[in-house]
């Protein structure tokens, strides 16, 4: 065992010891990762994997990227945390970058996707109270959505499995099926009939956790129109699909619309925790004291996130995302054709892609992920029937090919014939 596999206390890594001390909130695959470089990671046994999970769509620059190392080192030596009692130059610079590269005019920084969505929910409610005189504002969200694990965001999440056991949930949320305009219109009409009012519609431009389901252009364009007509805020959760993963900076650019409010987190810091809530200046109803976060917008996270943004731009990585995404989808389509009895569909944008397994076979996404791990590739389920591919945005052509070769072999081991 190499010295790297020893913890600080000199104890070799042990899954049993880990499980004895860490709450079992996660179903973990039985490998422990300790080192990474580019699109590759190594486990404590020294085995190498191609990382097509990237910390679930966070490590946009991959692992140990020189620009990330430089930014982390520089910022920790200079200043890592103060307080929002004072002006923080890095926070201002990152906010300026974000507003220059998005539909947003104003930014609030926090630490995670759930926290950004909590902020969006609070902002929409305050807007409804202050500007629209709505007593009891309703936010409509979608079935199969995912917005986080806090109480308000599990309530916003239209999947009962995340809510089970945690009642009472937060009031004020109503659900409608995704990509179904008629159903959404009916839902809004029913809320109106009840004498309540819809303050906001909260959606993902592409549903990530819910099965890698891209938003339908026509559906979103019609929603934008409805929101404009009725004075409803359109909130987009860009936590997973935003920050370049779709091949454009923001998922909504694939839909030809702009939101009033949107959120970012996963890819924003390239794996360093940071979240952001953005809005048009017309929606910014927050006043001093309305919302806060101790760590939100600290010099460390903001300095690093700014370096990540600038690196994505300088290295022209959006183009890489588009090209590698197309290559990945083409290969996965070919694999789907090769295994029509297992694979139903391949879909996605840029470097967020899903391979849906056929409903009429017993094969689950976890079984495919396990088989891929055995072939040296890390993948992540997006629900019981969809395997998700979210590699670092720096992934190269040979790595995409190698990952697809491994998936092909993995499916061969699972195929009955
Ligand atoms: C991951 C995710 C979240 C939650 O982000 P956390 O950082 O885990 O709180 C919210 N929305 C979407 C779309 C996500 O993919």
XYZ file of C-alpha atoms and ligand atoms in Angstrom:
432
model
C 0.000 0.000 0.000
C 1.409 3.381 -1.026
C 1.789 6.128 1.585
C -1.042 8.048 -0.131
C -3.506 5.357 0.849
C -2.884 6.068 4.529
C -5.000 8.624 6.335
C -3.438 11.284 8.546
C -3.728 9.006 11.548
C -1.820 6.283 9.699
C -4.897 4.061 9.383
C -5.404 2.415 5.972
C -8.751 3.311 4.412
C -11.510 0.944 5.485
C -15.105 0.938 4.239
C -16.275 -0.642 7.517
C -14.663 2.100 9.569
C -16.156 4.737 7.272
C -19.653 3.245 7.574
C -19.353 3.032 11.354
C -18.868 6.789 11.605
C -20.539 8.476 8.644
C -24.331 8.716 8.397
C -25.620 6.402 5.691
C -27.463 8.997 3.633
C -25.837 7.809 0.398
C -25.865 4.537 -1.470
C -22.158 4.393 -2.296
C -20.330 2.300 -4.874
C -17.651 0.235 -3.092
C -14.577 2.169 -4.230
C -12.728 4.984 -2.440
C -11.238 7.719 -4.594
C -8.066 9.484 -3.544
C -6.410 11.159 -6.522
C -7.319 12.755 -9.842
C -5.768 14.313 -12.920
C -7.696 15.692 -15.874
C -10.583 13.331 -16.664
C -9.076 10.471 -14.648
C -9.263 9.449 -10.986
C -7.570 6.698 -8.984
C -8.952 4.669 -6.087
C -7.156 3.633 -2.900
C -6.193 0.330 -4.552
C -4.435 2.250 -7.319
C -7.047 1.435 -9.983
C -7.580 4.096 -12.650
C -11.011 5.259 -13.880
C -12.218 7.646 -16.538
C -14.372 10.048 -14.571
C -17.611 10.651 -16.482
C -19.302 11.805 -13.275
C -16.982 14.741 -12.464
C -18.391 15.126 -8.955
C -21.860 15.079 -10.586
C -21.367 17.778 -13.182
C -19.215 19.991 -10.967
C -15.531 19.478 -11.880
C -15.762 21.327 -15.190
C -11.962 21.683 -15.501
C -11.427 18.101 -14.397
C -9.029 17.262 -11.577
C -5.836 19.117 -10.622
C -6.145 21.589 -13.505
C -3.190 24.039 -13.350
C -5.516 27.082 -13.450
C -7.535 25.680 -10.534
C -4.415 24.897 -8.510
C -3.054 28.376 -9.221
C -6.302 30.123 -8.232
C -6.792 28.061 -5.043
C -3.184 28.620 -3.974
C -3.206 32.334 -4.745
C -6.497 32.998 -3.004
C -5.771 30.978 0.164
C -2.464 32.844 0.541
C -4.088 36.234 -0.005
C -7.447 36.120 1.803
C -9.878 33.217 2.090
C -12.793 34.435 4.191
C -14.021 37.650 5.718
C -17.651 38.645 5.978
C -20.316 40.304 3.899
C -20.094 43.114 6.461
C -17.405 44.382 4.057
C -16.926 44.732 0.310
C -15.226 41.686 -1.242
C -13.481 42.510 -4.552
C -13.526 38.911 -5.882
C -17.294 38.731 -5.253
C -17.804 41.892 -7.295
C -15.586 40.610 -10.116
C -17.385 37.267 -10.312
C -20.776 39.015 -10.262
C -19.619 41.249 -13.126
C -18.458 38.225 -15.135
C -21.760 36.446 -14.553
C -23.958 39.406 -15.488
C -21.842 39.985 -18.630
C -22.293 36.347 -19.652
C -25.955 35.802 -18.828
C -29.462 37.248 -18.764
C -28.979 38.252 -15.119
C -28.307 41.793 -13.892
C -27.902 41.159 -10.154
C -26.302 38.306 -8.199
C -26.506 36.881 -4.666
C -23.855 34.318 -3.706
C -24.322 31.260 -1.504
C -22.755 27.797 -1.204
C -24.899 25.213 -2.976
C -27.664 24.587 -5.446
C -30.335 24.051 -2.804
C -29.359 27.286 -1.096
C -29.500 29.183 -4.411
C -32.980 27.769 -5.062
C -34.097 28.674 -1.531
C -32.987 32.217 -2.342
C -34.934 32.147 -5.612
C -38.071 30.971 -3.799
C -37.700 33.725 -1.184
C -37.086 36.354 -3.879
C -40.152 35.263 -5.868
C -42.355 35.291 -2.767
C -41.128 38.725 -1.723
C -41.702 40.019 -5.264
C -45.237 38.619 -5.162
C -45.959 40.306 -1.827
C -44.250 43.648 -2.546
C -45.033 44.189 -6.212
C -48.114 42.132 -6.968
C -49.963 42.205 -3.643
C -50.355 38.438 -3.658
C -51.188 37.213 -0.129
C -50.653 33.510 -0.724
C -48.280 33.098 -3.679
C -48.098 29.747 -5.472
C -45.009 28.437 -7.252
C -45.610 25.851 -9.963
C -42.860 23.270 -10.504
C -42.582 20.132 -12.630
C -43.020 16.426 -12.035
C -39.646 14.606 -12.082
C -37.843 17.846 -11.253
C -34.993 18.183 -8.769
C -34.229 21.358 -6.842
C -32.283 20.249 -3.753
C -32.610 18.692 -0.289
C -33.650 21.505 2.050
C -37.288 21.507 3.158
C -38.415 24.137 0.643
C -36.440 22.589 -2.208
C -37.633 19.003 -1.571
C -41.128 20.499 -1.636
C -40.331 22.233 -4.933
C -38.942 18.915 -6.212
C -41.795 17.088 -7.953
C -40.712 13.597 -6.864
C -42.455 12.018 -3.846
C -39.415 9.802 -3.088
C -37.443 12.865 -1.921
C -40.336 14.145 0.257
C -41.348 10.891 1.933
C -40.903 10.998 5.723
C -40.323 14.742 5.944
C -43.810 16.185 6.281
C -45.082 18.748 6.996
C -43.714 20.139 3.741
C -43.554 23.835 2.869
C -46.878 25.193 1.578
C -47.251 27.055 -1.707
C -46.098 24.544 -4.326
C -48.170 22.931 -7.087
C -46.869 20.489 -9.712
C -47.466 19.933 -13.424
C -45.958 17.456 -15.885
C -42.766 18.670 -17.647
C -42.817 19.544 -21.360
C -46.645 19.450 -21.343
C -48.073 22.875 -22.094
C -51.760 21.929 -21.946
C -51.309 20.407 -18.496
C -49.489 23.521 -17.267
C -52.264 25.797 -18.550
C -54.868 23.638 -16.818
C -52.868 23.757 -13.567
C -52.622 27.569 -13.686
C -56.355 27.852 -14.464
C -57.210 25.605 -11.491
C -55.090 27.716 -9.138
C -56.830 30.877 -10.459
C -60.230 29.236 -9.951
C -59.327 28.507 -6.323
C -58.816 32.243 -5.831
C -55.069 31.813 -5.447
C -52.410 33.244 -7.734
C -49.354 31.815 -9.421
C -46.354 33.981 -8.526
C -43.711 31.940 -10.313
C -43.005 28.911 -12.466
C -39.793 27.101 -11.474
C -38.284 24.682 -14.009
C -35.015 23.143 -15.127
C -34.038 23.978 -18.738
C -33.039 20.307 -18.892
C -34.156 17.966 -16.124
C -30.945 16.400 -14.770
C -31.631 14.089 -11.828
C -35.109 13.369 -13.219
C -33.633 11.509 -16.208
C -31.648 13.911 -18.436
C -34.707 15.300 -20.200
C -34.052 18.396 -22.339
C -36.721 21.080 -22.258
C -38.898 21.441 -25.306
C -38.311 24.744 -27.145
C -41.946 25.401 -27.970
C -43.059 24.593 -24.425
C -40.593 27.035 -22.897
C -41.313 29.769 -25.437
C -45.031 29.489 -24.715
C -44.344 29.567 -20.964
C -42.308 32.752 -21.424
C -45.314 34.259 -23.226
C -47.757 33.149 -20.497
C -45.473 34.561 -17.798
C -45.237 37.914 -19.618
C -49.005 38.102 -20.102
C -49.901 37.136 -16.535
C -47.044 38.812 -14.670
C -45.695 35.450 -13.494
C -41.964 35.124 -12.783
C -40.079 32.465 -14.732
C -37.393 30.913 -12.535
C -34.930 28.507 -14.126
C -32.855 26.111 -12.055
C -29.562 26.060 -13.992
C -27.675 24.338 -11.171
C -26.749 21.280 -13.257
C -27.089 22.340 -16.895
C -25.683 25.878 -16.561
C -22.088 27.171 -16.704
C -21.213 25.661 -20.058
C -22.294 22.057 -19.644
C -24.946 22.286 -22.366
C -22.458 23.685 -24.902
C -23.756 27.191 -24.208
C -23.199 29.141 -21.025
C -26.792 28.564 -19.879
C -29.339 25.875 -20.587
C -32.003 28.457 -21.468
C -29.905 29.561 -24.483
C -30.847 26.218 -26.045
C -34.513 27.178 -25.667
C -34.415 30.686 -27.106
C -35.786 32.363 -23.951
C -34.557 34.298 -20.935
C -35.643 33.721 -17.336
C -36.460 36.445 -14.799
C -34.599 34.606 -12.059
C -32.132 31.705 -12.312
C -29.725 29.751 -10.160
C -26.271 28.243 -10.611
C -24.038 26.054 -8.459
C -22.605 22.691 -9.552
C -20.159 23.748 -12.281
C -19.709 27.334 -11.110
C -16.648 26.712 -8.922
C -15.245 23.798 -10.911
C -15.774 21.628 -7.812
C -15.188 24.300 -5.154
C -18.504 24.854 -3.308
C -20.345 27.976 -4.469
C -23.880 28.828 -5.526
C -25.455 31.886 -7.102
C -28.909 33.376 -7.453
C -29.274 35.742 -10.406
C -32.135 37.964 -11.516
C -33.159 40.799 -13.780
C -32.868 44.134 -11.980
C -36.662 44.505 -12.253
C -37.075 41.492 -9.899
C -34.467 42.477 -7.338
C -36.688 43.277 -4.371
C -34.185 42.220 -1.692
C -33.216 44.904 0.794
C -30.493 44.841 3.461
C -31.414 42.219 6.058
C -33.722 40.197 3.786
C -31.298 37.421 2.924
C -27.768 36.402 3.890
C -25.194 33.634 4.005
C -22.099 33.576 6.234
C -19.876 31.827 3.707
C -21.703 33.062 0.595
C -19.514 35.084 -1.738
C -16.293 34.614 0.234
C -13.003 35.623 -1.462
C -11.845 32.003 -1.773
C -14.885 30.581 -3.572
C -15.362 33.701 -5.708
C -11.691 34.024 -6.667
C -11.582 30.374 -7.696
C -14.934 30.485 -9.530
C -13.778 33.554 -11.453
C -10.635 31.674 -12.520
C -12.821 28.735 -13.610
C -15.044 31.045 -15.700
C -12.037 32.759 -17.288
C -10.361 29.428 -18.032
C -13.491 28.036 -19.706
C -13.528 31.171 -21.845
C -9.786 31.361 -22.584
C -9.522 27.693 -23.517
C -12.621 27.927 -25.707
C -14.165 25.017 -23.821
C -17.755 25.634 -24.959
C -16.628 24.516 -28.411
C -15.030 21.424 -26.870
C -18.313 20.701 -25.054
C -20.246 20.893 -28.330
C -17.812 18.690 -30.266
C -17.240 16.090 -27.557
C -20.971 16.061 -26.810
C -21.772 15.271 -30.413
C -19.093 12.574 -30.502
C -20.449 11.054 -27.275
C -24.063 11.057 -28.470
C -23.072 9.559 -31.843
C -21.170 6.747 -30.141
C -23.981 6.125 -27.633
C -26.530 6.091 -30.486
C -24.413 3.433 -32.215
C -24.314 1.426 -28.977
C -28.098 1.818 -28.659
C -28.478 0.425 -32.198
C -26.186 -2.461 -31.269
C -28.229 -3.270 -28.139
C -31.834 -2.424 -29.081
C -33.079 -4.941 -26.514
C -31.440 -2.946 -23.676
C -31.285 0.713 -24.707
C -34.410 2.741 -25.472
C -33.022 6.190 -26.155
C -30.002 8.502 -25.988
C -30.551 12.215 -25.349
C -28.919 15.351 -24.012
C -27.187 18.630 -24.743
C -23.444 19.220 -24.877
C -21.802 17.153 -22.129
C -24.936 16.239 -20.187
C -26.300 13.100 -21.756
C -28.509 10.223 -20.756
C -28.895 6.672 -21.985
C -32.373 5.414 -21.134
C -32.798 1.678 -20.662
C -35.847 -0.081 -22.002
C -38.784 -0.134 -19.592
C -39.609 -3.746 -20.512
C -36.259 -5.203 -19.427
C -35.267 -5.659 -15.785
C -31.903 -3.942 -16.195
C -31.432 -0.886 -13.941
C -29.146 2.115 -14.324
C -27.226 1.055 -11.194
C -26.423 -2.334 -12.768
C -25.074 -0.585 -15.868
C -23.041 1.824 -13.712
C -21.563 -1.112 -11.769
C -20.677 -2.901 -15.009
C -19.048 0.301 -16.310
C -17.018 0.667 -13.102
C -15.717 -2.857 -13.697
C -14.606 -1.625 -17.152
C -12.865 1.411 -15.646
C -15.431 4.172 -16.225
C -17.404 6.122 -13.631
C -21.013 6.954 -14.572
C -23.987 8.092 -12.496
C -27.655 7.068 -12.582
C -30.319 9.710 -13.238
C -33.249 7.734 -11.870
C -33.755 3.948 -12.063
C -33.637 3.685 -15.855
C -31.276 6.404 -17.085
C -27.470 6.322 -17.085
C -25.974 9.818 -17.038
C -22.754 10.974 -18.730
C -21.392 14.262 -17.312
C -17.600 14.241 -17.899
C -15.367 17.254 -17.225
C -15.714 19.910 -19.940
C -12.015 19.423 -20.777
C -12.563 15.773 -21.811
C -10.743 14.905 -25.054
C -11.645 12.832 -28.111
C -9.648 9.745 -27.101
C -11.198 9.749 -23.628
C -14.751 9.904 -25.015
C -13.897 6.966 -27.292
C -12.368 4.973 -24.453
C -15.385 5.594 -22.220
C -17.745 4.472 -24.980
C -15.661 1.342 -25.658
C -16.004 0.528 -21.958
C -19.780 1.121 -21.986
C -20.032 -1.179 -25.006
C -18.151 -3.897 -23.126
C -20.233 -3.291 -20.003
C -23.470 -3.763 -21.956
C -22.024 -6.920 -23.548
C -21.558 -8.391 -20.050
C -25.195 -7.529 -19.230
C -26.747 -8.642 -22.506
C -28.570 -12.001 -22.252
C -27.547 -13.125 -25.783
C -27.763 19.167 -7.782
C -28.933 20.038 -8.050
C -29.488 20.847 -7.061
C -28.989 20.814 -5.637
O -27.704 21.296 -5.524
P -26.890 21.062 -4.138
O -25.619 21.796 -4.366
O -26.729 19.586 -3.966
O -27.721 21.661 -3.066
C -30.534 21.673 -7.400
N -31.017 21.705 -8.637
C -30.518 20.951 -9.629
C -31.090 21.047 -11.010
C -29.470 20.065 -9.372
O -28.993 19.286 -10.345
